[in-house]
């Protein structure tokens, strides 16, 4: 099968949108990712998948810490900024959680320390042990078939 068919098939799985952040050489760094999931409750572990071509990968390997910022419906601009899709590189005022820069007002901010790395294909899977969590109310930014979407409001069924 060709790469486009594989990408199109994987795009049929609706995901949330995250920005991964870390601190590298005393500066915040980040990238947009939707390959994120929880792994374990005891201990509390998550996994992120980062392509080998991503500059962020080396930064987080050096830092050995990262934060997962689950974006709210009104934060598409952050996703586009950290995906390199915006020409206007706006300066972001990061918040902080467990010593890591985090996206302000994200639905969830999850700070982690790297406890394992697994190279699989053209990506590295980083297993992070959760250090701290901060939550906000709101609706998520979602991604489906290569486009951003908002979660539709639930309507009562009578």
PDB file of C-alpha atoms in Angstrom:
ATOM      1  CA  UNK A   1       0.000   0.000   0.000  1.00  0.00           C
ATOM      2  CA  UNK A   2       1.191   3.540  -0.529  1.00  0.00           C
ATOM      3  CA  UNK A   3       1.897   6.094   2.202  1.00  0.00           C
ATOM      4  CA  UNK A   4      -1.103   8.281   1.268  1.00  0.00           C
ATOM      5  CA  UNK A   5      -3.564   5.412   1.726  1.00  0.00           C
ATOM      6  CA  UNK A   6      -2.082   4.638   5.149  1.00  0.00           C
ATOM      7  CA  UNK A   7      -2.208   8.316   6.207  1.00  0.00           C
ATOM      8  CA  UNK A   8      -5.808   8.673   4.996  1.00  0.00           C
ATOM      9  CA  UNK A   9      -6.872   5.551   6.892  1.00  0.00           C
ATOM     10  CA  UNK A  10      -5.196   6.720  10.118  1.00  0.00           C
ATOM     11  CA  UNK A  11      -6.836  10.123   9.666  1.00  0.00           C
ATOM     12  CA  UNK A  12     -10.248   8.491  10.042  1.00  0.00           C
ATOM     13  CA  UNK A  13      -9.488   8.045  13.750  1.00  0.00           C
ATOM     14  CA  UNK A  14     -10.648  11.223  15.481  1.00  0.00           C
ATOM     15  CA  UNK A  15      -8.125  12.505  18.007  1.00  0.00           C
ATOM     16  CA  UNK A  16      -7.610  15.358  20.370  1.00  0.00           C
ATOM     17  CA  UNK A  17      -4.806  17.793  19.630  1.00  0.00           C
ATOM     18  CA  UNK A  18      -1.833  18.275  21.914  1.00  0.00           C
ATOM     19  CA  UNK A  19       1.203  20.476  22.042  1.00  0.00           C
ATOM     20  CA  UNK A  20       4.220  18.812  23.608  1.00  0.00           C
ATOM     21  CA  UNK A  21       6.538  21.182  25.447  1.00  0.00           C
ATOM     22  CA  UNK A  22       9.914  20.998  27.150  1.00  0.00           C
ATOM     23  CA  UNK A  23      12.714  23.303  28.183  1.00  0.00           C
ATOM     24  CA  UNK A  24      15.952  23.166  26.209  1.00  0.00           C
ATOM     25  CA  UNK A  25      18.943  25.422  26.896  1.00  0.00           C
ATOM     26  CA  UNK A  26      16.738  27.552  29.196  1.00  0.00           C
ATOM     27  CA  UNK A  27      14.216  28.176  26.405  1.00  0.00           C
ATOM     28  CA  UNK A  28      10.734  26.670  25.930  1.00  0.00           C
ATOM     29  CA  UNK A  29      10.331  24.361  22.943  1.00  0.00           C
ATOM     30  CA  UNK A  30       7.259  22.645  21.581  1.00  0.00           C
ATOM     31  CA  UNK A  31       5.611  20.679  18.804  1.00  0.00           C
ATOM     32  CA  UNK A  32       2.062  19.727  17.856  1.00  0.00           C
ATOM     33  CA  UNK A  33       1.206  16.038  18.180  1.00  0.00           C
ATOM     34  CA  UNK A  34      -1.862  13.857  18.192  1.00  0.00           C
ATOM     35  CA  UNK A  35      -0.032  10.587  18.914  1.00  0.00           C
ATOM     36  CA  UNK A  36      -0.561  10.528  22.677  1.00  0.00           C
ATOM     37  CA  UNK A  37      -2.251   8.116  25.061  1.00  0.00           C
ATOM     38  CA  UNK A  38      -2.324   7.000  28.649  1.00  0.00           C
ATOM     39  CA  UNK A  39      -0.501   3.744  29.372  1.00  0.00           C
ATOM     40  CA  UNK A  40      -0.843   2.910  33.055  1.00  0.00           C
ATOM     41  CA  UNK A  41      -2.645   4.040  36.183  1.00  0.00           C
ATOM     42  CA  UNK A  42      -0.094   2.546  38.592  1.00  0.00           C
ATOM     43  CA  UNK A  43       2.362   4.065  38.018  1.00  0.00           C
ATOM     44  CA  UNK A  44       0.779   6.916  36.087  1.00  0.00           C
ATOM     45  CA  UNK A  45       2.352   6.686  32.615  1.00  0.00           C
ATOM     46  CA  UNK A  46       1.674   8.239  29.211  1.00  0.00           C
ATOM     47  CA  UNK A  47       3.271   7.724  25.792  1.00  0.00           C
ATOM     48  CA  UNK A  48       3.973  10.196  23.001  1.00  0.00           C
ATOM     49  CA  UNK A  49       5.217   9.339  19.526  1.00  0.00           C
ATOM     50  CA  UNK A  50       7.690  11.718  17.899  1.00  0.00           C
ATOM     51  CA  UNK A  51       9.026  11.448  14.351  1.00  0.00           C
ATOM     52  CA  UNK A  52      12.788  11.204  13.936  1.00  0.00           C
ATOM     53  CA  UNK A  53      12.800  14.280  11.693  1.00  0.00           C
ATOM     54  CA  UNK A  54      11.243  16.470  14.414  1.00  0.00           C
ATOM     55  CA  UNK A  55      13.737  18.901  15.977  1.00  0.00           C
ATOM     56  CA  UNK A  56      11.769  18.562  19.218  1.00  0.00           C
ATOM     57  CA  UNK A  57      12.877  14.933  19.665  1.00  0.00           C
ATOM     58  CA  UNK A  58      16.513  15.738  20.416  1.00  0.00           C
ATOM     59  CA  UNK A  59      15.484  18.533  22.781  1.00  0.00           C
ATOM     60  CA  UNK A  60      13.263  16.278  24.879  1.00  0.00           C
ATOM     61  CA  UNK A  61      15.891  13.516  24.849  1.00  0.00           C
ATOM     62  CA  UNK A  62      18.363  15.962  26.394  1.00  0.00           C
ATOM     63  CA  UNK A  63      15.844  17.441  28.860  1.00  0.00           C
ATOM     64  CA  UNK A  64      14.380  14.044  29.834  1.00  0.00           C
ATOM     65  CA  UNK A  65      11.111  15.848  30.662  1.00  0.00           C
ATOM     66  CA  UNK A  66       8.100  16.921  28.645  1.00  0.00           C
ATOM     67  CA  UNK A  67       4.592  18.250  29.136  1.00  0.00           C
ATOM     68  CA  UNK A  68       1.485  17.271  27.208  1.00  0.00           C
ATOM     69  CA  UNK A  69      -0.939  20.161  26.676  1.00  0.00           C
ATOM     70  CA  UNK A  70      -4.399  19.006  25.565  1.00  0.00           C
ATOM     71  CA  UNK A  71      -5.777  21.925  23.567  1.00  0.00           C
ATOM     72  CA  UNK A  72      -9.168  23.549  23.986  1.00  0.00           C
ATOM     73  CA  UNK A  73     -11.480  24.243  21.038  1.00  0.00           C
ATOM     74  CA  UNK A  74     -10.338  27.885  20.855  1.00  0.00           C
ATOM     75  CA  UNK A  75      -6.605  27.024  20.743  1.00  0.00           C
ATOM     76  CA  UNK A  76      -6.193  25.982  17.102  1.00  0.00           C
ATOM     77  CA  UNK A  77      -3.696  28.836  16.720  1.00  0.00           C
ATOM     78  CA  UNK A  78      -1.329  27.104  19.196  1.00  0.00           C
ATOM     79  CA  UNK A  79      -1.588  23.862  17.256  1.00  0.00           C
ATOM     80  CA  UNK A  80      -0.785  25.622  13.986  1.00  0.00           C
ATOM     81  CA  UNK A  81       2.029  27.646  15.586  1.00  0.00           C
ATOM     82  CA  UNK A  82       3.808  24.577  16.967  1.00  0.00           C
ATOM     83  CA  UNK A  83       3.232  22.658  13.723  1.00  0.00           C
ATOM     84  CA  UNK A  84       5.105  25.405  11.864  1.00  0.00           C
ATOM     85  CA  UNK A  85       2.019  26.407   9.871  1.00  0.00           C
ATOM     86  CA  UNK A  86       1.914  30.067  10.938  1.00  0.00           C
ATOM     87  CA  UNK A  87       4.290  32.550   9.405  1.00  0.00           C
ATOM     88  CA  UNK A  88       3.638  35.009  12.249  1.00  0.00           C
ATOM     89  CA  UNK A  89       5.661  33.429  15.055  1.00  0.00           C
ATOM     90  CA  UNK A  90       3.784  35.028  17.916  1.00  0.00           C
ATOM     91  CA  UNK A  91       5.530  35.000  21.265  1.00  0.00           C
ATOM     92  CA  UNK A  92       3.654  32.795  23.698  1.00  0.00           C
ATOM     93  CA  UNK A  93       3.588  33.516  27.412  1.00  0.00           C
ATOM     94  CA  UNK A  94       3.949  30.029  28.834  1.00  0.00           C
ATOM     95  CA  UNK A  95       2.590  29.007  32.201  1.00  0.00           C
ATOM     96  CA  UNK A  96       4.609  26.556  34.344  1.00  0.00           C
ATOM     97  CA  UNK A  97       3.873  23.144  35.812  1.00  0.00           C
ATOM     98  CA  UNK A  98       6.457  21.065  37.709  1.00  0.00           C
ATOM     99  CA  UNK A  99       9.267  23.150  36.247  1.00  0.00           C
ATOM    100  CA  UNK A 100       8.101  22.782  32.637  1.00  0.00           C
ATOM    101  CA  UNK A 101       6.627  25.370  30.257  1.00  0.00           C
ATOM    102  CA  UNK A 102       2.963  24.662  29.503  1.00  0.00           C
ATOM    103  CA  UNK A 103       0.367  26.209  27.192  1.00  0.00           C
ATOM    104  CA  UNK A 104      -1.844  28.560  29.197  1.00  0.00           C
ATOM    105  CA  UNK A 105      -5.524  27.587  29.489  1.00  0.00           C
ATOM    106  CA  UNK A 106      -5.069  24.176  27.844  1.00  0.00           C
ATOM    107  CA  UNK A 107      -7.783  21.716  28.929  1.00  0.00           C
ATOM    108  CA  UNK A 108      -5.123  19.585  30.578  1.00  0.00           C
ATOM    109  CA  UNK A 109      -1.454  20.128  31.256  1.00  0.00           C
ATOM    110  CA  UNK A 110       0.434  16.948  32.154  1.00  0.00           C
ATOM    111  CA  UNK A 111       4.096  17.201  33.144  1.00  0.00           C
ATOM    112  CA  UNK A 112       6.222  14.069  32.839  1.00  0.00           C
ATOM    113  CA  UNK A 113       9.730  12.709  33.210  1.00  0.00           C
ATOM    114  CA  UNK A 114      10.967  10.291  30.548  1.00  0.00           C
ATOM    115  CA  UNK A 115      11.273   6.772  31.946  1.00  0.00           C
ATOM    116  CA  UNK A 116      11.709   4.806  28.692  1.00  0.00           C
ATOM    117  CA  UNK A 117      12.322   5.268  24.971  1.00  0.00           C
ATOM    118  CA  UNK A 118      11.421   2.823  22.227  1.00  0.00           C
ATOM    119  CA  UNK A 119      12.452   3.292  18.601  1.00  0.00           C
ATOM    120  CA  UNK A 120       9.769   1.956  16.283  1.00  0.00           C
ATOM    121  CA  UNK A 121       9.975   2.594  12.539  1.00  0.00           C
ATOM    122  CA  UNK A 122      10.566   6.290  11.867  1.00  0.00           C
ATOM    123  CA  UNK A 123       9.348   7.381  15.323  1.00  0.00           C
ATOM    124  CA  UNK A 124      10.521   7.244  18.925  1.00  0.00           C
ATOM    125  CA  UNK A 125       7.959   6.407  21.591  1.00  0.00           C
ATOM    126  CA  UNK A 126       8.655   8.223  24.840  1.00  0.00           C
ATOM    127  CA  UNK A 127       7.105   6.824  28.000  1.00  0.00           C
ATOM    128  CA  UNK A 128       6.588   9.552  30.581  1.00  0.00           C
ATOM    129  CA  UNK A 129       5.869   9.161  34.276  1.00  0.00           C
ATOM    130  CA  UNK A 130       3.374  11.828  35.287  1.00  0.00           C
ATOM    131  CA  UNK A 131       4.726  14.376  37.766  1.00  0.00           C
ATOM    132  CA  UNK A 132       1.790  16.791  37.968  1.00  0.00           C
ATOM    133  CA  UNK A 133      -1.514  17.648  36.290  1.00  0.00           C
ATOM    134  CA  UNK A 134      -3.597  20.822  35.916  1.00  0.00           C
ATOM    135  CA  UNK A 135      -7.131  20.814  34.440  1.00  0.00           C
ATOM    136  CA  UNK A 136      -9.423  23.469  32.953  1.00  0.00           C
ATOM    137  CA  UNK A 137     -13.070  23.344  31.884  1.00  0.00           C
ATOM    138  CA  UNK A 138     -13.995  23.582  28.214  1.00  0.00           C
ATOM    139  CA  UNK A 139     -14.411  21.681  24.981  1.00  0.00           C
ATOM    140  CA  UNK A 140     -11.514  20.027  23.132  1.00  0.00           C
ATOM    141  CA  UNK A 141      -9.952  20.839  19.799  1.00  0.00           C
ATOM    142  CA  UNK A 142     -10.282  17.714  17.663  1.00  0.00           C
ATOM    143  CA  UNK A 143      -8.656  16.508  14.452  1.00  0.00           C
ATOM    144  CA  UNK A 144     -10.296  14.303  11.806  1.00  0.00           C
ATOM    145  CA  UNK A 145      -9.355  13.598   8.170  1.00  0.00           C
ATOM    146  CA  UNK A 146      -6.624  16.223   8.164  1.00  0.00           C
ATOM    147  CA  UNK A 147      -8.813  19.056   9.493  1.00  0.00           C
ATOM    148  CA  UNK A 148      -9.558  20.714  12.812  1.00  0.00           C
ATOM    149  CA  UNK A 149     -13.063  20.420  14.225  1.00  0.00           C
ATOM    150  CA  UNK A 150     -14.974  21.449  17.320  1.00  0.00           C
ATOM    151  CA  UNK A 151     -16.972  19.043  19.412  1.00  0.00           C
ATOM    152  CA  UNK A 152     -20.679  19.498  18.745  1.00  0.00           C
ATOM    153  CA  UNK A 153     -22.741  20.427  21.782  1.00  0.00           C
ATOM    154  CA  UNK A 154     -24.820  17.592  23.150  1.00  0.00           C
ATOM    155  CA  UNK A 155     -28.542  18.000  22.738  1.00  0.00           C
ATOM    156  CA  UNK A 156     -31.051  16.392  25.024  1.00  0.00           C
ATOM    157  CA  UNK A 157     -33.076  13.570  23.522  1.00  0.00           C
ATOM    158  CA  UNK A 158     -36.688  13.651  24.662  1.00  0.00           C
TER     159      UNK A 158
END
